[in-house]
mmCIF file with all atom_site columns, C-alpha atoms in Angstrom:
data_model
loop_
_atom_site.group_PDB
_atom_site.id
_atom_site.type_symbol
_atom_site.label_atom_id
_atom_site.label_alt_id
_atom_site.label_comp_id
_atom_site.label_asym_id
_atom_site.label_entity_id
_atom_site.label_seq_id
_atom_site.pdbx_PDB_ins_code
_atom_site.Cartn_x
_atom_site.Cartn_y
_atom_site.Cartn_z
_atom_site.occupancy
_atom_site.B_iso_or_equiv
_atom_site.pdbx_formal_charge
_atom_site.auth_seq_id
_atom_site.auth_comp_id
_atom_site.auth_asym_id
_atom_site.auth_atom_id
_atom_site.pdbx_PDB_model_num
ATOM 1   C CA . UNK A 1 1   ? 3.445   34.220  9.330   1.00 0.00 ? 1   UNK A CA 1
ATOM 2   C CA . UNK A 1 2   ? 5.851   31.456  7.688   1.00 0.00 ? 2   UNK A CA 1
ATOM 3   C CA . UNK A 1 3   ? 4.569   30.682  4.921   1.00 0.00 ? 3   UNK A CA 1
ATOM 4   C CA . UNK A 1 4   ? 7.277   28.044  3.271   1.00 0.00 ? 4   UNK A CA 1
ATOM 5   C CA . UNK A 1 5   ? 6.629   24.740  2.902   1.00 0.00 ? 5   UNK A CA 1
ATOM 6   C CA . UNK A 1 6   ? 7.334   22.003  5.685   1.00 0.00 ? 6   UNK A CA 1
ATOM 7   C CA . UNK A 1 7   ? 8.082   18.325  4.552   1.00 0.00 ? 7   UNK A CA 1
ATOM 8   C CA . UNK A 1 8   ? 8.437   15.715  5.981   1.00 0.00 ? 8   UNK A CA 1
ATOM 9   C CA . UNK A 1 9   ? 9.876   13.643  3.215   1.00 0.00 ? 9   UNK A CA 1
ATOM 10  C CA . UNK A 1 10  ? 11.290  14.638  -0.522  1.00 0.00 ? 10  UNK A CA 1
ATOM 11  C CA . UNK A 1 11  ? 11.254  12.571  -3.253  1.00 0.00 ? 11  UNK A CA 1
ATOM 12  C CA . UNK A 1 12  ? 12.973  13.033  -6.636  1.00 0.00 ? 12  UNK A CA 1
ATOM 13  C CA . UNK A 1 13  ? 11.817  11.509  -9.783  1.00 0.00 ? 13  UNK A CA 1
ATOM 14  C CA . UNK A 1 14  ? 13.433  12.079  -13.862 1.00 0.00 ? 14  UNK A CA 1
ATOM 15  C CA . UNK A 1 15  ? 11.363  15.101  -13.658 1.00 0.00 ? 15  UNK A CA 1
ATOM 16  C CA . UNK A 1 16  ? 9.390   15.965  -10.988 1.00 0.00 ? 16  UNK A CA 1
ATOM 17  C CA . UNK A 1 17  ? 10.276  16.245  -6.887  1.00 0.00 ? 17  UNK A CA 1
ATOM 18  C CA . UNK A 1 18  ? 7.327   14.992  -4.671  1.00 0.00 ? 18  UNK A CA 1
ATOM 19  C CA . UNK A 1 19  ? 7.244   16.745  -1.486  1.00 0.00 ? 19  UNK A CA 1
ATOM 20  C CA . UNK A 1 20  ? 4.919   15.201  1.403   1.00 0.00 ? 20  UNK A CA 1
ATOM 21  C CA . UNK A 1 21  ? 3.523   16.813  4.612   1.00 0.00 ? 21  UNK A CA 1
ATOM 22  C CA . UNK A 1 22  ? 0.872   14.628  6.485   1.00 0.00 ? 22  UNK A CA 1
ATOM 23  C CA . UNK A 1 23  ? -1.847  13.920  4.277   1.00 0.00 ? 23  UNK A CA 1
ATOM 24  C CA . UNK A 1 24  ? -0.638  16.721  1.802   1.00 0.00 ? 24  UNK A CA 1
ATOM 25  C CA . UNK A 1 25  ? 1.650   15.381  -1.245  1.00 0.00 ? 25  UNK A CA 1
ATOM 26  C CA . UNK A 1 26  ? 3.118   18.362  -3.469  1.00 0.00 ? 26  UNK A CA 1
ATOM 27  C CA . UNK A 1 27  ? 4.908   17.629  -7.066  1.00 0.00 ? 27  UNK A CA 1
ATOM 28  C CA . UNK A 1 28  ? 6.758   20.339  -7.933  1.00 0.00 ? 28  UNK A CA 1
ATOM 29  C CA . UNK A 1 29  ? 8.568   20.091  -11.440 1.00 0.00 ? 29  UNK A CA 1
ATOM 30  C CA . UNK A 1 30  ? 12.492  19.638  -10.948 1.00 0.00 ? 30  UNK A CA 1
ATOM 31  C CA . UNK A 1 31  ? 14.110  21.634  -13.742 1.00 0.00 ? 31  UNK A CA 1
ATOM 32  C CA . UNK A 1 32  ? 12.040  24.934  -12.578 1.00 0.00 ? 32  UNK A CA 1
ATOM 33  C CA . UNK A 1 33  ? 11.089  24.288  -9.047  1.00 0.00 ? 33  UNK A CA 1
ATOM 34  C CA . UNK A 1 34  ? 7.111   25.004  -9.878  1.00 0.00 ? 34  UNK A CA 1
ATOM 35  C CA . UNK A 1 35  ? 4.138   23.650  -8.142  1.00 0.00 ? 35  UNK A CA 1
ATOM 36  C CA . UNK A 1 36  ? 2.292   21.128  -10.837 1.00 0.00 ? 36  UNK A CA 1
ATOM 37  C CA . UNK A 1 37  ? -0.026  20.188  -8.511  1.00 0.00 ? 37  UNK A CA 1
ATOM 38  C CA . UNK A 1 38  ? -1.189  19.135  -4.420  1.00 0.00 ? 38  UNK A CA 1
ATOM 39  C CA . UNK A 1 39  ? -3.646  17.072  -3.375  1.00 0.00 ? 39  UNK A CA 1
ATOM 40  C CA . UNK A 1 40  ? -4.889  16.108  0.062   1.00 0.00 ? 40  UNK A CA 1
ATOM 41  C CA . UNK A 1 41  ? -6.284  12.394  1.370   1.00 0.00 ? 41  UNK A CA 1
ATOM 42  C CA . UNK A 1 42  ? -9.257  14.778  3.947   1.00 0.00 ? 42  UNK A CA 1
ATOM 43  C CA . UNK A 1 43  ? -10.148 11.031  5.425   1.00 0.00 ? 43  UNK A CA 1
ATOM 44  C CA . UNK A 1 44  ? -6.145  11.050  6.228   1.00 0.00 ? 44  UNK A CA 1
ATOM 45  C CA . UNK A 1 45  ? -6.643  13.858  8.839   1.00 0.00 ? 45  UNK A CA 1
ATOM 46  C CA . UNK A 1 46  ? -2.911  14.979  8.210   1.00 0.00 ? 46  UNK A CA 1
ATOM 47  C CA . UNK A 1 47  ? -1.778  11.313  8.723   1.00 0.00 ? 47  UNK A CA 1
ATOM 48  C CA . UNK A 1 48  ? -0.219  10.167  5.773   1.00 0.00 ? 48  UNK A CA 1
ATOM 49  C CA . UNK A 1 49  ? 2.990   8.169   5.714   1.00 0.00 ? 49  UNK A CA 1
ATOM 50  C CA . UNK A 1 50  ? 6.489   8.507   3.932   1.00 0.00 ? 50  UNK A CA 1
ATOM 51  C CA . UNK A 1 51  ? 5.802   6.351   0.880   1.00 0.00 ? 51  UNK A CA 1
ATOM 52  C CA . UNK A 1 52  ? 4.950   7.331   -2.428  1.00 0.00 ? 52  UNK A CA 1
ATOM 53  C CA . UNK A 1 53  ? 5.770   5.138   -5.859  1.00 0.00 ? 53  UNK A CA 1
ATOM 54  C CA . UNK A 1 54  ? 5.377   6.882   -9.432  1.00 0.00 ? 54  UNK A CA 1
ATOM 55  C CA . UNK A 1 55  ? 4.539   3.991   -12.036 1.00 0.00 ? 55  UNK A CA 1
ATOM 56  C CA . UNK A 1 56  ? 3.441   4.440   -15.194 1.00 0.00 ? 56  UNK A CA 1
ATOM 57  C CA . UNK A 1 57  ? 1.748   7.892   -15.283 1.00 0.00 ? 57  UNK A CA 1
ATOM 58  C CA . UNK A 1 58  ? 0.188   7.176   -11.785 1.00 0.00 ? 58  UNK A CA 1
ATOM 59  C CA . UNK A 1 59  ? 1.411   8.174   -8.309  1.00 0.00 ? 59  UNK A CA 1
ATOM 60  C CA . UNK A 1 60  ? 0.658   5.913   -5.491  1.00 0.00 ? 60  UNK A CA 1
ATOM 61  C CA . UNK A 1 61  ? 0.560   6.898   -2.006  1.00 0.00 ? 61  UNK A CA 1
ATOM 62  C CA . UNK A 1 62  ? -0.613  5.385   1.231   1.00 0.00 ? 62  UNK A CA 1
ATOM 63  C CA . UNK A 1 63  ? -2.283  7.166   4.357   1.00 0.00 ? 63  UNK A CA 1
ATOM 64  C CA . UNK A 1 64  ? -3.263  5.971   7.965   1.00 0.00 ? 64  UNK A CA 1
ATOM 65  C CA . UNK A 1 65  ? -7.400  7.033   7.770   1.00 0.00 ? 65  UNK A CA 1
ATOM 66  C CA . UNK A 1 66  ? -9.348  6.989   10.610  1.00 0.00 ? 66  UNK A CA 1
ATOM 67  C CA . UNK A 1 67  ? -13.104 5.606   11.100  1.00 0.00 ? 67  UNK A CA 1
ATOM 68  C CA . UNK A 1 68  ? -14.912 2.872   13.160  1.00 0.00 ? 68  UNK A CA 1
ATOM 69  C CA . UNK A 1 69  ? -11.296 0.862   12.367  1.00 0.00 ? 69  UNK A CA 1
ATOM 70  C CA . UNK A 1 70  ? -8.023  2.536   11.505  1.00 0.00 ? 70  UNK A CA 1
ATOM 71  C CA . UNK A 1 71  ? -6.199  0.986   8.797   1.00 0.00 ? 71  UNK A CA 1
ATOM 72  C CA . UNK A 1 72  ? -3.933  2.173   6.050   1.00 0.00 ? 72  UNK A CA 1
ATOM 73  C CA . UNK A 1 73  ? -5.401  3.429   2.494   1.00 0.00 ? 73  UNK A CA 1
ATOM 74  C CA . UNK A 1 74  ? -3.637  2.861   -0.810  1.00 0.00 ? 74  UNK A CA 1
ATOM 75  C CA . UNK A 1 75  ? -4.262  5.958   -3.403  1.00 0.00 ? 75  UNK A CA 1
ATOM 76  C CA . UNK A 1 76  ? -3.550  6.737   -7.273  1.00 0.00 ? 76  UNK A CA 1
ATOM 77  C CA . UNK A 1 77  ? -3.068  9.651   -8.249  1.00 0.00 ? 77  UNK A CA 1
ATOM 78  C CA . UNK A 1 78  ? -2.890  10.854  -12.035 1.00 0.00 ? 78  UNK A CA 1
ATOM 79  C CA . UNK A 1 79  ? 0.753   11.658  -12.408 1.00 0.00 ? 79  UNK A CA 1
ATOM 80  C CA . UNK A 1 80  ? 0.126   15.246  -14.591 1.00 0.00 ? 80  UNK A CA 1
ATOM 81  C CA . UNK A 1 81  ? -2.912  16.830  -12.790 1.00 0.00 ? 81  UNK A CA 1
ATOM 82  C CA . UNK A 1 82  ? -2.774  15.334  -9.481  1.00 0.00 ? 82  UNK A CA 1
ATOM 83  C CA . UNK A 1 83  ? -6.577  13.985  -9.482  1.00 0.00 ? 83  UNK A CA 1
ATOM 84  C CA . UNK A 1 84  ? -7.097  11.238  -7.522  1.00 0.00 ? 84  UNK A CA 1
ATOM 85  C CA . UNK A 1 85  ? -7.742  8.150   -9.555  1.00 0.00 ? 85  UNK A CA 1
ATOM 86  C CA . UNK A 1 86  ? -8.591  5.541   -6.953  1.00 0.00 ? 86  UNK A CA 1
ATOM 87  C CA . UNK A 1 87  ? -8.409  4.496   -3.297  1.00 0.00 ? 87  UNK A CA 1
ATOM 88  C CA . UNK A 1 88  ? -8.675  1.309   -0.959  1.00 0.00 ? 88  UNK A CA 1
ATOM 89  C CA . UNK A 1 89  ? -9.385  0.895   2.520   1.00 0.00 ? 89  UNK A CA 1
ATOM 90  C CA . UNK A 1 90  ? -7.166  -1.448  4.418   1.00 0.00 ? 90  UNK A CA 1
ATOM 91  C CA . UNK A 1 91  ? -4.530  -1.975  1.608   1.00 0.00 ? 91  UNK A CA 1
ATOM 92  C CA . UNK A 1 92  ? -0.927  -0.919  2.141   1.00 0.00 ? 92  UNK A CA 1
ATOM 93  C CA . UNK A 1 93  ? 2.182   0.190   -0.207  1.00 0.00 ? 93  UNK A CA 1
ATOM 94  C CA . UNK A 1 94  ? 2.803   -1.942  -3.296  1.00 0.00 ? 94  UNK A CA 1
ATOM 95  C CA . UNK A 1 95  ? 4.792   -5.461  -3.008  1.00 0.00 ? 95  UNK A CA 1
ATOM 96  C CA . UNK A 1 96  ? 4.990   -4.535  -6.805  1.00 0.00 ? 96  UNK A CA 1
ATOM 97  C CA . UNK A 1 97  ? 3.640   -3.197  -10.050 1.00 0.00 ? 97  UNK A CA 1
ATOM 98  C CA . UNK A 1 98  ? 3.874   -5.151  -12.994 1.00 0.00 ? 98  UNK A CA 1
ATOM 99  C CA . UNK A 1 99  ? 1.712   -5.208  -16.594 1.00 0.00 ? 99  UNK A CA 1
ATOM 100 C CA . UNK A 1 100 ? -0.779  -2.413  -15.338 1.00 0.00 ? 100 UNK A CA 1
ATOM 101 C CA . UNK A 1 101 ? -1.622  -4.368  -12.205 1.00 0.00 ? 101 UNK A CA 1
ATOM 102 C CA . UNK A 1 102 ? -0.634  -3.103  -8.604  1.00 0.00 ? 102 UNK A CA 1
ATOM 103 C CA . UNK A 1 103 ? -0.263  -6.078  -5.582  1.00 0.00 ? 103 UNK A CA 1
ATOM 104 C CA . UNK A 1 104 ? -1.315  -4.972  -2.505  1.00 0.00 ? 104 UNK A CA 1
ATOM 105 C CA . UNK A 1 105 ? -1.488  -6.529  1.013   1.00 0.00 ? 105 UNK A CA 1
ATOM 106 C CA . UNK A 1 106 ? -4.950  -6.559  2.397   1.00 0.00 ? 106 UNK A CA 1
ATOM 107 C CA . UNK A 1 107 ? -4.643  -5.101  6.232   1.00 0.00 ? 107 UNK A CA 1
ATOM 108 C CA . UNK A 1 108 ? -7.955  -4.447  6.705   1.00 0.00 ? 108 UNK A CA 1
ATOM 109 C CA . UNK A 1 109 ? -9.432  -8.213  6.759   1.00 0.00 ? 109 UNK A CA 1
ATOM 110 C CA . UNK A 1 110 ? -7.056  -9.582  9.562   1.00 0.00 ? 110 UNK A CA 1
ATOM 111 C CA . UNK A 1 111 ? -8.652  -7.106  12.119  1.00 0.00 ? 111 UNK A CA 1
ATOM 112 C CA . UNK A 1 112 ? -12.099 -8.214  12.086  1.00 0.00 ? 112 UNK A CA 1
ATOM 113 C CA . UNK A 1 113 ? -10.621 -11.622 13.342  1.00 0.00 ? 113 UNK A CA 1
ATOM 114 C CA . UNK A 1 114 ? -9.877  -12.469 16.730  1.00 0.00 ? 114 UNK A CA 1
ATOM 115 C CA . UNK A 1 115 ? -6.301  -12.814 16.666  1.00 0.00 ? 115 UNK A CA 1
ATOM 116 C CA . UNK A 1 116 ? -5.370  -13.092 19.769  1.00 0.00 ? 116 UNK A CA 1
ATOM 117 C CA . UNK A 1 117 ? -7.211  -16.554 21.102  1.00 0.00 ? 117 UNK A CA 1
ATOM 118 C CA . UNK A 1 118 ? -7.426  -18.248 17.222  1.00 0.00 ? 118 UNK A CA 1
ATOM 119 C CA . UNK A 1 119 ? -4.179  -19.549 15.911  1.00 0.00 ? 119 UNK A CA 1
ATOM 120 C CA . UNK A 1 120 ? -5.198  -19.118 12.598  1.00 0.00 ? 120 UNK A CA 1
ATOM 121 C CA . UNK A 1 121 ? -3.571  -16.397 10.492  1.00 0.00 ? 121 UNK A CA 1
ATOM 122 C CA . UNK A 1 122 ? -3.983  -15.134 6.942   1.00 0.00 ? 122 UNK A CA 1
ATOM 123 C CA . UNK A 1 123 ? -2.326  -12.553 4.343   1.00 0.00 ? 123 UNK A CA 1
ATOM 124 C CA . UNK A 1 124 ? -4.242  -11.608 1.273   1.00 0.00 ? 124 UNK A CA 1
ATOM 125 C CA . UNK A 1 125 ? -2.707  -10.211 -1.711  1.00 0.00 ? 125 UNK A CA 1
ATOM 126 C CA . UNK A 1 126 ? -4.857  -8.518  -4.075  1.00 0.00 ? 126 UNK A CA 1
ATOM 127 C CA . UNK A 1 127 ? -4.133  -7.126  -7.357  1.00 0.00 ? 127 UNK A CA 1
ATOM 128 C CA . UNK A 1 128 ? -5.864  -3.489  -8.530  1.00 0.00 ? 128 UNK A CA 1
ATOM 129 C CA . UNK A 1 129 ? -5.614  -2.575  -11.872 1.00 0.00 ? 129 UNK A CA 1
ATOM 130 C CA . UNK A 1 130 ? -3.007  0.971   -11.821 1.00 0.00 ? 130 UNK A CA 1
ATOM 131 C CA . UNK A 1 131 ? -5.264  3.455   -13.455 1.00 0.00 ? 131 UNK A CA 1
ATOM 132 C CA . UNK A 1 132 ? -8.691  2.195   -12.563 1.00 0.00 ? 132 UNK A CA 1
ATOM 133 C CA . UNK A 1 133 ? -8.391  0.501   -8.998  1.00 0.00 ? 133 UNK A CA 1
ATOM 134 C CA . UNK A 1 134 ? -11.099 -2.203  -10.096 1.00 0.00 ? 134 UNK A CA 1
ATOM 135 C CA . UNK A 1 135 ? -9.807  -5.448  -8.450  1.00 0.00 ? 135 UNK A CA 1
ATOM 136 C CA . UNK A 1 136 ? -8.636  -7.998  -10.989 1.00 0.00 ? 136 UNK A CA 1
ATOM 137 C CA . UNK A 1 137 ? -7.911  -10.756 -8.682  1.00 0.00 ? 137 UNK A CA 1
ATOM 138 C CA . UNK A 1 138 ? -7.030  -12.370 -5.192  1.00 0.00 ? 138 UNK A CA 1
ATOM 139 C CA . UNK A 1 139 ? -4.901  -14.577 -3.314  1.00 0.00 ? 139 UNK A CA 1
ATOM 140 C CA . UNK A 1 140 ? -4.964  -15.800 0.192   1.00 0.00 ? 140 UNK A CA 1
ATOM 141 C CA . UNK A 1 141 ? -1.993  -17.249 1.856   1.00 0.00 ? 141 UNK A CA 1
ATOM 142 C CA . UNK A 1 142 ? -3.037  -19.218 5.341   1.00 0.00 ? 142 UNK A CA 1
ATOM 143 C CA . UNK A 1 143 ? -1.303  -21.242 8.501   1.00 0.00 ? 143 UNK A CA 1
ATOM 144 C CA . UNK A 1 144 ? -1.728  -21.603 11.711  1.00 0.00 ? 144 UNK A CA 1
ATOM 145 C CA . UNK A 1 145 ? 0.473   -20.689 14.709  1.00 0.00 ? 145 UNK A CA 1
ATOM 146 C CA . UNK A 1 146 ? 2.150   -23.427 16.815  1.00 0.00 ? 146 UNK A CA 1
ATOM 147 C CA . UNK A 1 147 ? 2.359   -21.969 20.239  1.00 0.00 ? 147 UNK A CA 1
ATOM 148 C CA . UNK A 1 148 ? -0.480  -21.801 22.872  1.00 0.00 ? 148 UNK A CA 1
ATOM 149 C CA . UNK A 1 149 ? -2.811  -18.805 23.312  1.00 0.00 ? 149 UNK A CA 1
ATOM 150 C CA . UNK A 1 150 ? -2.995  -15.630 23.658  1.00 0.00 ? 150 UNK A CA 1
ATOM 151 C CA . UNK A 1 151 ? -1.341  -15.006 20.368  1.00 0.00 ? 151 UNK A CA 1
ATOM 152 C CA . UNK A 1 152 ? 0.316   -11.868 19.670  1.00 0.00 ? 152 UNK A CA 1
ATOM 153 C CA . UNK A 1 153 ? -2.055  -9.251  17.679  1.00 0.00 ? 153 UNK A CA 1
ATOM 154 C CA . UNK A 1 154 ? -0.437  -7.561  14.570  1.00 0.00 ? 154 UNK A CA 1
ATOM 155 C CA . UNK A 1 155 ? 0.784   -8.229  11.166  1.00 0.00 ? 155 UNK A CA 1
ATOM 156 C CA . UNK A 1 156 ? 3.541   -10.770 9.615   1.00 0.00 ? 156 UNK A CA 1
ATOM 157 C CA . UNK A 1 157 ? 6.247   -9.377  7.810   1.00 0.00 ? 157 UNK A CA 1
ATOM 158 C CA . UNK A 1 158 ? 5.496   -9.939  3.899   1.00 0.00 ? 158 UNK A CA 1
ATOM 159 C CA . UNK A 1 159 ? 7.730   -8.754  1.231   1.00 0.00 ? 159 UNK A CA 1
ATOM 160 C CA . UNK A 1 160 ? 8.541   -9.130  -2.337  1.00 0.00 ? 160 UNK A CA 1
ATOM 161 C CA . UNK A 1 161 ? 12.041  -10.147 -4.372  1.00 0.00 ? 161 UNK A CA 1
ATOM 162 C CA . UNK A 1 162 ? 13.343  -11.722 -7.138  1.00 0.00 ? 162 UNK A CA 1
ATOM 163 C CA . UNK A 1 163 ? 9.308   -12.988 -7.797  1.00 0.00 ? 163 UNK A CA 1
ATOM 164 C CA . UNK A 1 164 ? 8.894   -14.735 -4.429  1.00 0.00 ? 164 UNK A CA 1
ATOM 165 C CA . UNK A 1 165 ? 6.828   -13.724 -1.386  1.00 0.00 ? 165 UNK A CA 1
ATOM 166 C CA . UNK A 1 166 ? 8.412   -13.709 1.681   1.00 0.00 ? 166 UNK A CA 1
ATOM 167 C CA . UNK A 1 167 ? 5.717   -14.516 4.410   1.00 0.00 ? 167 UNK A CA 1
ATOM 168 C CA . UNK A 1 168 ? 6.677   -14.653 8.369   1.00 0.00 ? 168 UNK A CA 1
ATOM 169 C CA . UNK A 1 169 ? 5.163   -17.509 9.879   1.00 0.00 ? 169 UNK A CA 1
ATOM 170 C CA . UNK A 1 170 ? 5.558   -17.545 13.657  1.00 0.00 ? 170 UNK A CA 1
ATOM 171 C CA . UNK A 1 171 ? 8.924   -18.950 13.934  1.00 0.00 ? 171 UNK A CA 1
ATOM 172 C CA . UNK A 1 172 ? 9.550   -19.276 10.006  1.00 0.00 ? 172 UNK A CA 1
ATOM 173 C CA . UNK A 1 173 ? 9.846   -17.857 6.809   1.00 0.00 ? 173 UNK A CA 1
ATOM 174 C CA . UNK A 1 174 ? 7.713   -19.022 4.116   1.00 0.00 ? 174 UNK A CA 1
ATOM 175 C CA . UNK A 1 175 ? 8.530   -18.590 0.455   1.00 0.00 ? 175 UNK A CA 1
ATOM 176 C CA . UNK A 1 176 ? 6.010   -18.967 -2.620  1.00 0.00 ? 176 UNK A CA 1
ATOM 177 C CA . UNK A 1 177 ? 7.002   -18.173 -6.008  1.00 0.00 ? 177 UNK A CA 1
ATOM 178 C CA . UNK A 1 178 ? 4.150   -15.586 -7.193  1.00 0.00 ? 178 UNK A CA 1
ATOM 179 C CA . UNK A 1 179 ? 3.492   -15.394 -10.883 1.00 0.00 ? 179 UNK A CA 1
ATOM 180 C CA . UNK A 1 180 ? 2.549   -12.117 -12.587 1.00 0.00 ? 180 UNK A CA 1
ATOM 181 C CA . UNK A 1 181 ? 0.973   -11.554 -15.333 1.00 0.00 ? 181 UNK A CA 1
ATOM 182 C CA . UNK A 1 182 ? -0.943  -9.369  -17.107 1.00 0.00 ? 182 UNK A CA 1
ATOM 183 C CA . UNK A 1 183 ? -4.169  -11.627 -17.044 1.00 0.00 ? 183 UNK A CA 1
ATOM 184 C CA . UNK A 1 184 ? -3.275  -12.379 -13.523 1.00 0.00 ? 184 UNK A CA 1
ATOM 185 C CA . UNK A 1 185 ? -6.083  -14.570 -11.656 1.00 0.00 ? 185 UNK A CA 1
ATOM 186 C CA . UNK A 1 186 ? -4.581  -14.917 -8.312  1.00 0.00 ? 186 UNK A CA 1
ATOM 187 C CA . UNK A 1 187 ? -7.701  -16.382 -6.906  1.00 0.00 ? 187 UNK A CA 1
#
């Protein structure tokens, strides 16, 4: 039986090399090439994806997890013993992590709406604090479609630069400037 390790992606960091295979994430340390620790996401059923972000003693990774919906999952880990700190349904990778707080894009919401006859559209950004995962605030960003019905199901493209979110509208681009701070209230 092989018994080596299959990845799918590596990642190096200063001092440790993240290895990930489906739902499994290894951290290995990089001067001697030993295990520190693994950890699984079970709900994950092998499916997580290629990105993982080490901030501030915390790893975050993000898994597609399967249930009445499937959505993506946003996880901490501790960044020494590999427990996991925190997860979220529905909320993907990090636009950013500033001050101890972690923005996320809520994916979860937009699928209990009937997006394909209601021009209406919506992207929610909340912010989790890093180590804990307790929600310290919300913001929703809204507009509605121009064209005629049915609309086309799925997600806009949001991303984060230079302190502005990028939002695709239909046949725009919206930018808002996004202020972070450590007291952030988004709502």
């Amino acid at each position: 039986m092989d018994t080596r390790l299959r990845t799918e992606v590596m990642i190096p960091t200063s001092d440790t090399l993240y290895a990930i295979n489906g739902s499994m994430t290894f951290a290995f340390d990089r001067a001697t090439g030993k295990l520190r620790w693994k950890a699984n996401e079970p709900l994950a059923d092998g499916h997580g994806t290629a990105y993982l972000e080490e901030a501030d003693g915390a790893i975050l990774r993000t898994f597609m997890v399967q249930g009445a919906l499937t959505s993506v999952q946003l996880n901490a880990y501790d960044k020494k013993s590999g427990k996991k700190l925190w997860g979220h349904f529905g909320q993907g990778e990090a636009l950013t992590i500033k001050d101890g707080l972690v923005y996320s894009i809520d994916y979860y919401s937009p699928l209990l709406l009937d997006y394909q006859s209601v021009p209406d559209r919506t992207v929610i950004v909340n912010a989790y604090n890093l180590k804990s995962g307790i929600q310290k605030g919300s913001r929703e960003f809204t507009w509605k479609l121009e064209q005629e019905p049915p609309y086309e199901h799925g997600h806009s493209g949001v991303f984060l630069s230079g302190g502005k979110l990028y939002i695709e509208q239909g046949n725009q681009v919206q930018s808002i400037v996004l202020t972070i701070t450590k007291r952030a209230k988004l709502h």
